[in-house]
mmCIF file with all atom_site columns, C-alpha atoms in Angstrom:
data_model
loop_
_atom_site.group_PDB
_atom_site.id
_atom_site.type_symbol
_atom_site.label_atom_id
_atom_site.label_alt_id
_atom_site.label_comp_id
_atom_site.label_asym_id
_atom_site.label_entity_id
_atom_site.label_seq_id
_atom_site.pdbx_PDB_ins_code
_atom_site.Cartn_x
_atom_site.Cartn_y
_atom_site.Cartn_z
_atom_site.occupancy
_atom_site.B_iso_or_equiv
_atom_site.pdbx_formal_charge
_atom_site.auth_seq_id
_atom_site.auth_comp_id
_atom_site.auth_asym_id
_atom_site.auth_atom_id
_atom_site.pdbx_PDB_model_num
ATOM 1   C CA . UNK F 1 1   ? -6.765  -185.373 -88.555  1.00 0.00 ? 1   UNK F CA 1
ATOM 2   C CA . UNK F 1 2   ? -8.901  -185.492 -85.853  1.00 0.00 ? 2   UNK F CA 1
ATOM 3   C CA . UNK F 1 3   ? -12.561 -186.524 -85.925  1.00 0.00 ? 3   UNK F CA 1
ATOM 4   C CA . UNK F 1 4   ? -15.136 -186.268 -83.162  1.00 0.00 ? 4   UNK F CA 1
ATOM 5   C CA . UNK F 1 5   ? -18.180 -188.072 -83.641  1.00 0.00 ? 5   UNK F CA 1
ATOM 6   C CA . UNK F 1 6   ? -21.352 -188.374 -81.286  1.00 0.00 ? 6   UNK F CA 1
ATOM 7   C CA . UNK F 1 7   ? -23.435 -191.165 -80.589  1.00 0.00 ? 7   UNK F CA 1
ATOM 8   C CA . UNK F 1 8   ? -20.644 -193.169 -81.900  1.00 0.00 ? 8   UNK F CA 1
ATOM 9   C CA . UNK F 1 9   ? -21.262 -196.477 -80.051  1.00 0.00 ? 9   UNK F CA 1
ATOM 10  C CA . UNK F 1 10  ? -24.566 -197.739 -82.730  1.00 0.00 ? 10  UNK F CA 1
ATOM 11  C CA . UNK F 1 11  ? -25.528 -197.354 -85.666  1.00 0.00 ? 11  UNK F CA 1
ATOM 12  C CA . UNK F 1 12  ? -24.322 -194.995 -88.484  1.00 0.00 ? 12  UNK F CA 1
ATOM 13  C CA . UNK F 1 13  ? -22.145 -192.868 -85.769  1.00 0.00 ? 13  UNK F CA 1
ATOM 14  C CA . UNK F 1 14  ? -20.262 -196.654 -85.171  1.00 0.00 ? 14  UNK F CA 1
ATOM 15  C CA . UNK F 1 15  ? -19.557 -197.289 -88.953  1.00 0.00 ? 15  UNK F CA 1
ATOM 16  C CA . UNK F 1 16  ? -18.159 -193.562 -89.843  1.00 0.00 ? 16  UNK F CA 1
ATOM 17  C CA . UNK F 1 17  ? -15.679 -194.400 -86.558  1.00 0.00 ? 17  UNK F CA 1
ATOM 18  C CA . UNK F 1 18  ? -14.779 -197.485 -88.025  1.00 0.00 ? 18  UNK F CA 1
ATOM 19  C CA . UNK F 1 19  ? -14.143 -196.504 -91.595  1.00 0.00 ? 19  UNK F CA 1
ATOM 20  C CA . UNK F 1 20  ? -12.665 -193.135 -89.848  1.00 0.00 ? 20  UNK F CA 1
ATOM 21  C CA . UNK F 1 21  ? -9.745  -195.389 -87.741  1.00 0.00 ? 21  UNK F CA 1
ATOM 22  C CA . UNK F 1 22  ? -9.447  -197.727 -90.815  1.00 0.00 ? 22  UNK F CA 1
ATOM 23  C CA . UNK F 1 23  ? -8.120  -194.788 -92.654  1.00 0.00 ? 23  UNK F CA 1
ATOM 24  C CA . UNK F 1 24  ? -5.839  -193.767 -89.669  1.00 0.00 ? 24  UNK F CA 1
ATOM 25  C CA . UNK F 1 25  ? -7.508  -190.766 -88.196  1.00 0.00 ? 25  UNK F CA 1
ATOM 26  C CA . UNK F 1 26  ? -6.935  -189.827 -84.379  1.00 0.00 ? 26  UNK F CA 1
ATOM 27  C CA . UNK F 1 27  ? -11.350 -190.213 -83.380  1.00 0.00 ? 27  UNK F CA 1
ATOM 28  C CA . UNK F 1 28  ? -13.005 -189.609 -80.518  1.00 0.00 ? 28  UNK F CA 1
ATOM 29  C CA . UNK F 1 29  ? -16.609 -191.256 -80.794  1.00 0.00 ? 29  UNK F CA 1
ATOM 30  C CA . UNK F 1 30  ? -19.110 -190.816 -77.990  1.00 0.00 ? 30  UNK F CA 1
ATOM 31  C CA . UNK F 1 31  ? -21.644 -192.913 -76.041  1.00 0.00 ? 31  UNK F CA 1
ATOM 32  C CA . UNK F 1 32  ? -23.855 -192.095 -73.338  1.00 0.00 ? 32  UNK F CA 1
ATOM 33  C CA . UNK F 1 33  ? -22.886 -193.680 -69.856  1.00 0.00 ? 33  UNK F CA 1
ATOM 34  C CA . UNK F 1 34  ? -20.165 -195.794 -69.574  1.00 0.00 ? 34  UNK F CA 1
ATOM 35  C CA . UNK F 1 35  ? -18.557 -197.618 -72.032  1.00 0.00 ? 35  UNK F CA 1
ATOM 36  C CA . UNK F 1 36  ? -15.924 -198.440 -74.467  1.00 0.00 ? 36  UNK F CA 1
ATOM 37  C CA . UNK F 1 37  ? -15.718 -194.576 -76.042  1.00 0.00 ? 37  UNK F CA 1
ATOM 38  C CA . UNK F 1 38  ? -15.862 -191.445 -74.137  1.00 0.00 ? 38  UNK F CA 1
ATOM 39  C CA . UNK F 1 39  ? -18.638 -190.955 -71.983  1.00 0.00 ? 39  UNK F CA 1
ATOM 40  C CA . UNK F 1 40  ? -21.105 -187.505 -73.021  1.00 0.00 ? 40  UNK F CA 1
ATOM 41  C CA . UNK F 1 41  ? -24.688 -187.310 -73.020  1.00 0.00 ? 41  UNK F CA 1
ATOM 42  C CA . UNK F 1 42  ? -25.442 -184.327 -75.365  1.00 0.00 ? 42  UNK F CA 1
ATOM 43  C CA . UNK F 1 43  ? -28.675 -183.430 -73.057  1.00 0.00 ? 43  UNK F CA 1
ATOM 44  C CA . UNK F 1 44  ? -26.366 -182.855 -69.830  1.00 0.00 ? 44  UNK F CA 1
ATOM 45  C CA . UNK F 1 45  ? -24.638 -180.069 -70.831  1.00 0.00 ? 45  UNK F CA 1
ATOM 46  C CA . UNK F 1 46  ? -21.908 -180.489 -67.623  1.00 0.00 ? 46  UNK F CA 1
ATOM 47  C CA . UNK F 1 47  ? -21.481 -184.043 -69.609  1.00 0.00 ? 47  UNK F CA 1
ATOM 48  C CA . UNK F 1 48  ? -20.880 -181.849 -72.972  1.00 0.00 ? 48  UNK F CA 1
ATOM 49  C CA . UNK F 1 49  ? -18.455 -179.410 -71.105  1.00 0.00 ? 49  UNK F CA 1
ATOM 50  C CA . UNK F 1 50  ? -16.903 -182.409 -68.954  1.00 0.00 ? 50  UNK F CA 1
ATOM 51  C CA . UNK F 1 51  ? -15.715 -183.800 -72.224  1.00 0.00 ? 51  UNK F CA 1
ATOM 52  C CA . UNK F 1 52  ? -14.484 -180.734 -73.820  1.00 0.00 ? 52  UNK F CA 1
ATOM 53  C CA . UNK F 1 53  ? -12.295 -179.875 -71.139  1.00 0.00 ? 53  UNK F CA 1
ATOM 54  C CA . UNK F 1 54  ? -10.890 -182.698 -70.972  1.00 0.00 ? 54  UNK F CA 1
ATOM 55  C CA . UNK F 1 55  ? -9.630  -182.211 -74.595  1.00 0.00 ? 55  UNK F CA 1
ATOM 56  C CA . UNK F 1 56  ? -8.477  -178.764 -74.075  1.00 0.00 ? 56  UNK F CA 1
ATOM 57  C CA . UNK F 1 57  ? -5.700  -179.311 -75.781  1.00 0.00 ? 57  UNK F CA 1
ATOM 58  C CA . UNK F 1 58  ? -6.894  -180.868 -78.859  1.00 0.00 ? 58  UNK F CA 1
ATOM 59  C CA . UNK F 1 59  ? -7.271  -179.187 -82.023  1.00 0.00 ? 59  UNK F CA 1
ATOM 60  C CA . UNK F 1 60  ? -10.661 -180.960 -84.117  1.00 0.00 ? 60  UNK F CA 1
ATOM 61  C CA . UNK F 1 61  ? -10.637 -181.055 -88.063  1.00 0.00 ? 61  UNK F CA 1
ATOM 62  C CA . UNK F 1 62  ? -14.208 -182.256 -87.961  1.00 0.00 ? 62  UNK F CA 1
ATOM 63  C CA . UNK F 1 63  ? -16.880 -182.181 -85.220  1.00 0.00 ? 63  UNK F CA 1
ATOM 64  C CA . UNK F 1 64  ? -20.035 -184.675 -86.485  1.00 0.00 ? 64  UNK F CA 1
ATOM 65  C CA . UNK F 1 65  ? -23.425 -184.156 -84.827  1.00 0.00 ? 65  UNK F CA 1
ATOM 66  C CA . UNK F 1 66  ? -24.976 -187.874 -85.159  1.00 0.00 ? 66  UNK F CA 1
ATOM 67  C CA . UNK F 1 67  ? -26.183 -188.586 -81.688  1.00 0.00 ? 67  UNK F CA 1
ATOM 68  C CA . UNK F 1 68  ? -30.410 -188.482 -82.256  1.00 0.00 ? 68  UNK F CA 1
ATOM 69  C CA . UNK F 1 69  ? -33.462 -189.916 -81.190  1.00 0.00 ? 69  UNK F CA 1
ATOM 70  C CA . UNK F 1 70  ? -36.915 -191.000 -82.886  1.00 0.00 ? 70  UNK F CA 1
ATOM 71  C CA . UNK F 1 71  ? -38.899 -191.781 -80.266  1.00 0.00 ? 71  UNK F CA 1
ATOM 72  C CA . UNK F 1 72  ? -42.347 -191.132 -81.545  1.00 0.00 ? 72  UNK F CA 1
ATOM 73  C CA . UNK F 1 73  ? -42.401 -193.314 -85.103  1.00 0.00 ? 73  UNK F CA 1
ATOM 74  C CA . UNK F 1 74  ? -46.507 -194.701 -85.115  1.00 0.00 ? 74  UNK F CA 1
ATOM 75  C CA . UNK F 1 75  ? -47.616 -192.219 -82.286  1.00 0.00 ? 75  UNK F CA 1
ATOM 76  C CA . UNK F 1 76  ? -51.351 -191.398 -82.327  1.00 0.00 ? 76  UNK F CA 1
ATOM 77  C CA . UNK F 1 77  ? -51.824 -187.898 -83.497  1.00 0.00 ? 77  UNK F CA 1
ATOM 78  C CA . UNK F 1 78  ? -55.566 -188.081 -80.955  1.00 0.00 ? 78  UNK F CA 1
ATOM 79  C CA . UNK F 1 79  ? -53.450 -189.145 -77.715  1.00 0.00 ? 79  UNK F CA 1
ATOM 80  C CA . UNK F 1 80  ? -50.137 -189.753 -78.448  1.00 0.00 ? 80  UNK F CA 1
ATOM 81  C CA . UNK F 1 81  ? -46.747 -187.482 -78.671  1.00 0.00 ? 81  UNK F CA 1
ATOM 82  C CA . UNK F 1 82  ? -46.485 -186.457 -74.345  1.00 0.00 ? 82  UNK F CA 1
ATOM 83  C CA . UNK F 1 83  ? -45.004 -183.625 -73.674  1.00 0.00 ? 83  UNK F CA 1
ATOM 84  C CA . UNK F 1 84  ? -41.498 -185.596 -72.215  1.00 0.00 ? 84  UNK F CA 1
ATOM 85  C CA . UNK F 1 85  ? -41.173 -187.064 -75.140  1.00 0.00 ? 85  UNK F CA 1
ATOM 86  C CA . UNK F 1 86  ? -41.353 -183.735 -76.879  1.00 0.00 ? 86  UNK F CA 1
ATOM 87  C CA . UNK F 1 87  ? -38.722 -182.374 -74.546  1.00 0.00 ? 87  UNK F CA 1
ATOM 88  C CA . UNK F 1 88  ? -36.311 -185.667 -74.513  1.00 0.00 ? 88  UNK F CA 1
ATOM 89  C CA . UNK F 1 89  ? -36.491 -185.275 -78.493  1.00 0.00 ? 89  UNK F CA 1
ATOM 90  C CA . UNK F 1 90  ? -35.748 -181.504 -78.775  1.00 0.00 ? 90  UNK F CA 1
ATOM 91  C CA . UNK F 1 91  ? -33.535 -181.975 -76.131  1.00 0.00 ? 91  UNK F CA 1
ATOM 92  C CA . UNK F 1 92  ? -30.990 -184.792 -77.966  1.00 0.00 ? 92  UNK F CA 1
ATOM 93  C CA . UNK F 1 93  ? -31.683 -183.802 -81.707  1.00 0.00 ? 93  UNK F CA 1
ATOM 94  C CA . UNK F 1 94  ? -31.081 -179.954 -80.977  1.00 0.00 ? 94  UNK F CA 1
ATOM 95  C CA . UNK F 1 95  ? -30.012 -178.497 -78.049  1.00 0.00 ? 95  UNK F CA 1
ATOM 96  C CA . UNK F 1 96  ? -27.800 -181.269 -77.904  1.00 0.00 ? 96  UNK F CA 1
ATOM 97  C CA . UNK F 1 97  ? -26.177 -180.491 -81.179  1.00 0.00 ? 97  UNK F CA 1
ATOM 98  C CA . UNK F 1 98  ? -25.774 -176.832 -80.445  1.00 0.00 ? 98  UNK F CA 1
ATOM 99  C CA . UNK F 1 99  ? -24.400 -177.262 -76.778  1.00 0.00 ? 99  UNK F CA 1
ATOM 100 C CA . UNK F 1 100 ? -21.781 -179.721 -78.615  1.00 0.00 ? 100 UNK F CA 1
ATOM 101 C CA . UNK F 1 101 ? -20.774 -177.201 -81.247  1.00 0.00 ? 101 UNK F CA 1
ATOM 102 C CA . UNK F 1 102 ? -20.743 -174.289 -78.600  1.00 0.00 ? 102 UNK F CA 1
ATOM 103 C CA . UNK F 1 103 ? -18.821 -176.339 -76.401  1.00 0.00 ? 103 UNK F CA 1
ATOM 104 C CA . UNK F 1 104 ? -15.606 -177.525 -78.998  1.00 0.00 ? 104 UNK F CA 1
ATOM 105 C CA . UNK F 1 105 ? -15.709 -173.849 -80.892  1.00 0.00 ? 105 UNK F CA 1
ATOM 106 C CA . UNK F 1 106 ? -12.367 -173.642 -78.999  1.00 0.00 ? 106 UNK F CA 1
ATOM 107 C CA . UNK F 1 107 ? -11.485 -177.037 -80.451  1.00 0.00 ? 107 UNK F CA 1
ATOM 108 C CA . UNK F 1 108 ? -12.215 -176.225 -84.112  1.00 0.00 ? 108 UNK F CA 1
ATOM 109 C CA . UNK F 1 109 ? -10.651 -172.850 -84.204  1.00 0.00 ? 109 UNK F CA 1
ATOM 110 C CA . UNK F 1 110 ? -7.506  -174.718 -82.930  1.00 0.00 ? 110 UNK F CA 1
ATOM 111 C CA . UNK F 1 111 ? -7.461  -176.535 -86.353  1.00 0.00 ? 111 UNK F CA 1
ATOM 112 C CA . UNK F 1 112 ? -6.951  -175.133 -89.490  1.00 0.00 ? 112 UNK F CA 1
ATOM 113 C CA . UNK F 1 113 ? -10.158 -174.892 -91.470  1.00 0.00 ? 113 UNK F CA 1
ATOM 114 C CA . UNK F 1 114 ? -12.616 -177.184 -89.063  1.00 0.00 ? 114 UNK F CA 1
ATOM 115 C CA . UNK F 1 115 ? -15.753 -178.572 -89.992  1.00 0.00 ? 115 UNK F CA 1
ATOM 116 C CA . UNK F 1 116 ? -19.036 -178.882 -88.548  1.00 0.00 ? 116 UNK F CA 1
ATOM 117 C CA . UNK F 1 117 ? -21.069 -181.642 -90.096  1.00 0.00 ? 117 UNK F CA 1
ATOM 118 C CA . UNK F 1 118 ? -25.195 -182.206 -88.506  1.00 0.00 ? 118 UNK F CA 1
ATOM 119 C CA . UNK F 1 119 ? -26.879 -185.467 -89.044  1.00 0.00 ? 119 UNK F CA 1
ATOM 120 C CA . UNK F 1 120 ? -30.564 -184.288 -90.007  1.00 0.00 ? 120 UNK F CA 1
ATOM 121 C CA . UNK F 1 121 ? -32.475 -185.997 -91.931  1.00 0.00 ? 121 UNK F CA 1
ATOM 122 C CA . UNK F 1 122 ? -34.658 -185.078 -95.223  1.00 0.00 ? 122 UNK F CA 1
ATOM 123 C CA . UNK F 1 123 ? -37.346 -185.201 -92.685  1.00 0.00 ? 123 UNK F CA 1
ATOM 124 C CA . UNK F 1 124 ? -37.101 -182.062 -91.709  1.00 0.00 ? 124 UNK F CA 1
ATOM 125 C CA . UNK F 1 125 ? -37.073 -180.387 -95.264  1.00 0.00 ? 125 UNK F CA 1
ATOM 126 C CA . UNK F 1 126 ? -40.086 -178.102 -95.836  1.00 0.00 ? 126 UNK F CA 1
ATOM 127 C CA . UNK F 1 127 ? -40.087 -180.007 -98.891  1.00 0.00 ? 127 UNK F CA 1
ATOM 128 C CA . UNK F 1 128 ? -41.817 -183.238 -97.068  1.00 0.00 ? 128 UNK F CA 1
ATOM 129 C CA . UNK F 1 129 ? -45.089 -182.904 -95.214  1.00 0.00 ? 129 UNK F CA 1
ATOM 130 C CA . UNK F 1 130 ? -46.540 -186.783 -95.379  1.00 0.00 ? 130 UNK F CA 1
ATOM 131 C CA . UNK F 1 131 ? -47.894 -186.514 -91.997  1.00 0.00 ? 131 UNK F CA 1
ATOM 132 C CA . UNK F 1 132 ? -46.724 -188.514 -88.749  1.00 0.00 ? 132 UNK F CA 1
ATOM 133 C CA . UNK F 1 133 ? -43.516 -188.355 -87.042  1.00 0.00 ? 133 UNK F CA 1
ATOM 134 C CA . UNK F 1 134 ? -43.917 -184.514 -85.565  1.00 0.00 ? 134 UNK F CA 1
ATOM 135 C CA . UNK F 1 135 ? -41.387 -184.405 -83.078  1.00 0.00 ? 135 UNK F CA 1
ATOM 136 C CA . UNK F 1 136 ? -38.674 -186.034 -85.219  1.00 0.00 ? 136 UNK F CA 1
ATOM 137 C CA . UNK F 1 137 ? -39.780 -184.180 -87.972  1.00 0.00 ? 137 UNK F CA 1
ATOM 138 C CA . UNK F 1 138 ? -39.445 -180.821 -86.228  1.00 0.00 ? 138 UNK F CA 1
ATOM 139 C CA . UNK F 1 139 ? -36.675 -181.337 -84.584  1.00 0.00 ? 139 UNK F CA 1
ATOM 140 C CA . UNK F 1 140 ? -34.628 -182.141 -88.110  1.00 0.00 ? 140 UNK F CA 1
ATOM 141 C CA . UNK F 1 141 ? -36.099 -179.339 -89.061  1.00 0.00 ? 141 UNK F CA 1
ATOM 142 C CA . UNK F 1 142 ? -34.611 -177.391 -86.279  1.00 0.00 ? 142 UNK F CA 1
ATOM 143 C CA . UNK F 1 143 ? -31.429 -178.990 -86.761  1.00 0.00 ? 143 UNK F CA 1
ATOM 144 C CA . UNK F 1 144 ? -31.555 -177.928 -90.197  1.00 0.00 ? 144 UNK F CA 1
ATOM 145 C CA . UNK F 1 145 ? -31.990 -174.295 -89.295  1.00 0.00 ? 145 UNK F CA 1
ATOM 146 C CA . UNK F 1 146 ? -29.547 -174.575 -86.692  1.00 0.00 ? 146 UNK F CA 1
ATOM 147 C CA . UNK F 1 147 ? -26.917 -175.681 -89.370  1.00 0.00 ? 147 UNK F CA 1
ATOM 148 C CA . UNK F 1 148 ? -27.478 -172.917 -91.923  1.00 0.00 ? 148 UNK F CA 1
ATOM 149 C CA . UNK F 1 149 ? -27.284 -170.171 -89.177  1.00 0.00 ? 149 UNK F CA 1
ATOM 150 C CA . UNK F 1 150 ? -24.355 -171.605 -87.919  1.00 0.00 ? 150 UNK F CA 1
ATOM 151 C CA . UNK F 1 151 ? -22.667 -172.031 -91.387  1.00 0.00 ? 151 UNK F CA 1
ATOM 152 C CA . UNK F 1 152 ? -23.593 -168.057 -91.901  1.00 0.00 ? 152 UNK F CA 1
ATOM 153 C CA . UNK F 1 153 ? -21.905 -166.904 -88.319  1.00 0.00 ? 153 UNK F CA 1
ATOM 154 C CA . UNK F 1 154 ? -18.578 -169.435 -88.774  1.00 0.00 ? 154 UNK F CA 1
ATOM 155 C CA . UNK F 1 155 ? -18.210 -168.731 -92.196  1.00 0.00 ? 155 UNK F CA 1
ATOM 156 C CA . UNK F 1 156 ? -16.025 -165.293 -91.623  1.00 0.00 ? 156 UNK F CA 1
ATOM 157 C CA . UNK F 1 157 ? -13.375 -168.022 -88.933  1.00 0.00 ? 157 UNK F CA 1
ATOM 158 C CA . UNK F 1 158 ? -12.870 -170.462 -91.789  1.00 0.00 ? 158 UNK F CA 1
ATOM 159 C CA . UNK F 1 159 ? -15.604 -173.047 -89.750  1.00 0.00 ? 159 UNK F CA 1
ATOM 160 C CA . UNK F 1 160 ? -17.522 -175.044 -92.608  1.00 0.00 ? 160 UNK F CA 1
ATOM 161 C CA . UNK F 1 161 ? -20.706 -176.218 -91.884  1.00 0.00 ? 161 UNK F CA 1
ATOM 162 C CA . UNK F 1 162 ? -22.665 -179.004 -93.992  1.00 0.00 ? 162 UNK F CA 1
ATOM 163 C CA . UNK F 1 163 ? -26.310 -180.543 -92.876  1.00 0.00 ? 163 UNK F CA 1
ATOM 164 C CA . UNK F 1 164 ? -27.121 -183.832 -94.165  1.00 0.00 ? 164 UNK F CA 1
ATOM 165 C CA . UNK F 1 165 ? -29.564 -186.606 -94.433  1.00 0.00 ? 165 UNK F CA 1
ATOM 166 C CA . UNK F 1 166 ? -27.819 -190.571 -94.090  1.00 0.00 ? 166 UNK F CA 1
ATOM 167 C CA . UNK F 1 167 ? -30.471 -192.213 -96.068  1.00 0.00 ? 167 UNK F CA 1
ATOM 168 C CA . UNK F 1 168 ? -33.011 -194.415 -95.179  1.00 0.00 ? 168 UNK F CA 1
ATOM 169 C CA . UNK F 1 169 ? -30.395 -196.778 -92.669  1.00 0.00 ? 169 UNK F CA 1
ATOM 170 C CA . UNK F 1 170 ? -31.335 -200.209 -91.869  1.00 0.00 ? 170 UNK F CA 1
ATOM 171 C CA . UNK F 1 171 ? -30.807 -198.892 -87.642  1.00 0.00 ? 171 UNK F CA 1
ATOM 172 C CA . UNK F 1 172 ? -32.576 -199.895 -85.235  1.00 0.00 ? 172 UNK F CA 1
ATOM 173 C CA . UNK F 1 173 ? -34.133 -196.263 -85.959  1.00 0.00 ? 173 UNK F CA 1
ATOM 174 C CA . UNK F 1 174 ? -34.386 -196.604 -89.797  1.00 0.00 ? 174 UNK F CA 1
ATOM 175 C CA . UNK F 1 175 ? -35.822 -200.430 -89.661  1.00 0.00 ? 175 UNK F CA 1
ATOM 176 C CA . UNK F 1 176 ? -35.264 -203.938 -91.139  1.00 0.00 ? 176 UNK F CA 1
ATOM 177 C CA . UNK F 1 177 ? -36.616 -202.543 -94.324  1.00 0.00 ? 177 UNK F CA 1
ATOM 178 C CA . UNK F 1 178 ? -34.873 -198.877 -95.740  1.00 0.00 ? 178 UNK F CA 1
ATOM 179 C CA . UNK F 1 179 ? -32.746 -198.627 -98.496  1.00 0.00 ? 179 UNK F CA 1
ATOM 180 C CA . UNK F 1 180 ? -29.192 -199.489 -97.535  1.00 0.00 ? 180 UNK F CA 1
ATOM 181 C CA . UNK F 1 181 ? -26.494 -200.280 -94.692  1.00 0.00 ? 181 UNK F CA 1
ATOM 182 C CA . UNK F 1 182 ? -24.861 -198.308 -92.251  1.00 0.00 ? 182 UNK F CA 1
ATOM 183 C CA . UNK F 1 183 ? -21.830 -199.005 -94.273  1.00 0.00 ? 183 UNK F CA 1
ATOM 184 C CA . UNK F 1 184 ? -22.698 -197.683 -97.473  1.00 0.00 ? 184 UNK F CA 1
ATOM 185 C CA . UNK F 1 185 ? -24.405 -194.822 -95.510  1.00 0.00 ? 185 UNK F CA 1
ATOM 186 C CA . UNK F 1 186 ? -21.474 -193.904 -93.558  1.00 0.00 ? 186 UNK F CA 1
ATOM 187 C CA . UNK F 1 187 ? -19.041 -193.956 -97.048  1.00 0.00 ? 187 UNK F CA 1
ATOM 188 C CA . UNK F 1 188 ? -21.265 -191.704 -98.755  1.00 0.00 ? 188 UNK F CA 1
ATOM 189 C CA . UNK F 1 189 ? -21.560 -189.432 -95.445  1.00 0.00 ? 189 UNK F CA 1
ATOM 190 C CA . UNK F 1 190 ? -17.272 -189.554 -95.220  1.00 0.00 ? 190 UNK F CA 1
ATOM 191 C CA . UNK F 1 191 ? -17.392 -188.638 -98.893  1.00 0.00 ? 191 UNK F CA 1
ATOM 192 C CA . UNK F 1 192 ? -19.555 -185.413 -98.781  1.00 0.00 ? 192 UNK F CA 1
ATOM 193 C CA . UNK F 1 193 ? -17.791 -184.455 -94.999  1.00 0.00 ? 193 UNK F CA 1
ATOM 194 C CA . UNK F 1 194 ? -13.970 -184.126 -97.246  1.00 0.00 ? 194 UNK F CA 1
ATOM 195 C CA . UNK F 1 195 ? -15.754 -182.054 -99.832  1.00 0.00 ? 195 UNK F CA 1
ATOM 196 C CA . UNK F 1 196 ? -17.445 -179.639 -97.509  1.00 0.00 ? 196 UNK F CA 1
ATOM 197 C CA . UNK F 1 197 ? -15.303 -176.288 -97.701  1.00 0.00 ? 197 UNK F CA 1
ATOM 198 C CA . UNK F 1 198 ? -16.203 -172.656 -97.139  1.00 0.00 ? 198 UNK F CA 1
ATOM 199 C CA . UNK F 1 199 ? -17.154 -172.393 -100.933 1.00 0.00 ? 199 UNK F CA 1
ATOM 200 C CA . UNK F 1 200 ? -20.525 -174.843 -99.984  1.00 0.00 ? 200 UNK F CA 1
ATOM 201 C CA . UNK F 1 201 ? -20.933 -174.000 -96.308  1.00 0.00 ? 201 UNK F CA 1
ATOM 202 C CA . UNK F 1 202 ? -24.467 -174.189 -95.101  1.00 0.00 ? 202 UNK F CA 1
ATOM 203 C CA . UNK F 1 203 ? -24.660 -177.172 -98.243  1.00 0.00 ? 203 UNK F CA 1
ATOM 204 C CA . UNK F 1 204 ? -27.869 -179.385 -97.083  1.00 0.00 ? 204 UNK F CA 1
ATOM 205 C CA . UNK F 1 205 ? -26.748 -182.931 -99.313  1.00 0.00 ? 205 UNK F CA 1
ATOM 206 C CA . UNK F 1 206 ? -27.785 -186.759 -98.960  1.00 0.00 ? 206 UNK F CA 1
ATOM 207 C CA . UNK F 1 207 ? -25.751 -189.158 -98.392  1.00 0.00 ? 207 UNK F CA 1
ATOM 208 C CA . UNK F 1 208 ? -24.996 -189.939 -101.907 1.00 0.00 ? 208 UNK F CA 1
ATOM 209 C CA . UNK F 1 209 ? -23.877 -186.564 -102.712 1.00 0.00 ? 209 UNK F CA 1
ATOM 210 C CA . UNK F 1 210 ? -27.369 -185.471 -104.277 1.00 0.00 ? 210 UNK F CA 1
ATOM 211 C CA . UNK F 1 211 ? -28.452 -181.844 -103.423 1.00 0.00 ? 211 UNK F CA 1
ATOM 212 C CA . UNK F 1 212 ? -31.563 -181.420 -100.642 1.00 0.00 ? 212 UNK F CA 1
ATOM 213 C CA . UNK F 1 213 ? -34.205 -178.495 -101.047 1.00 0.00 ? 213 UNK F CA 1
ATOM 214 C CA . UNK F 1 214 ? -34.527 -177.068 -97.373  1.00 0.00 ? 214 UNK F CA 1
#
């Protein structure tokens, strides 16, 4: 089995690549610039196609779309959210995930019943309008849509595609305070990713195997 996983280097991404090569699976985790796992930045997208062709070769059981950004947690809704920070966001939490799937299609058709798995966040759900956090909120949202559609045009190759939300992480994104570790995050995540088949395709779950309303 063969697991690719962005933004692998922190957070959540680090402990699924962990638990992943504690189990023995052949992973690829990412990082932007250089370091200990393969170098892509998911906004380049010569970084995203750099990578892939380097793996021609490879057949991948399970792409995971992790690599994200919330940038604009406490902006000022009078003068805050600037339009770069609008663009890096959208940029890394959606056009980054698509440009990754589009690039390692050729990847996942190689294996036998691949899976697509996007890190959203319950965020994004229509279901949730507290206020705050607009460009992280949209762009889960997007990444939500993005997820469904794709689950709806794979479906026919055997591609499964599941959108989820990790929980409230204690990240440096999710804070000193949420609800629980990467760890127990990234076991629940692992858990829902070997369930995902084409009979729930386009699935949006939590963590803890709960179902979402989009």
């Amino acid at each position: 089995m063969h697991v690719l996983i962005t933004g692998a280097n922190r957070g959540i991404g680090k402990a699924m690549l962990d638990q992943y090569r504690a189990a023995g699976a052949d992973v690829t985790g990412t990082q932007r610039g250089i370091g200990e796992l393969a170098t892509m930045d998911v906004t380049d997208p010569a970084s995203v196609t750099a990578l892939a062709t380097s793996m021609a070769d490879t057949a991948i059981d399970l792409l995971v779309c992790n690599a994200g950004v919330y940038a604009d947690k406490g902006q000022s809704l009078d003068d805050g959210y600037p339009h770069q920070m609008w663009a890096d966001g959208l940029a890394t939490n959606v056009t980054g995930a698509f440009l990754t799937v589009q690039a390692f299609l050729p990847h996942l058709r190689r294996a036998k019943a691949g899976k697509i798995a996007i890190i959203a966040s319950q965020m994004g759900s229509d279901t949730r309008a507290p206020g705050g956090s607009y460009i992280y909120r949209a762009s889960k949202a997007a990444a939500l849509n993005l997820g469904r559609n794709l689950a709806t045009d794979l479906k026919a190759e055997g591609i499964s595609v599941g959108i989820y939300h990790p929980g409230w992480v204690r990240t440096d994104m999710g804070g000193a305070a949420a609800e629980i570790s990467v760890e127990e995050s990234a076991t629940g995540l692992i858990t829902r990713f070997a369930a995902l088949s084409p009979a729930n395709t386009g699935c949006f779950e939590t963590w803890d195997g709960q179902q979402h309303p989009y």
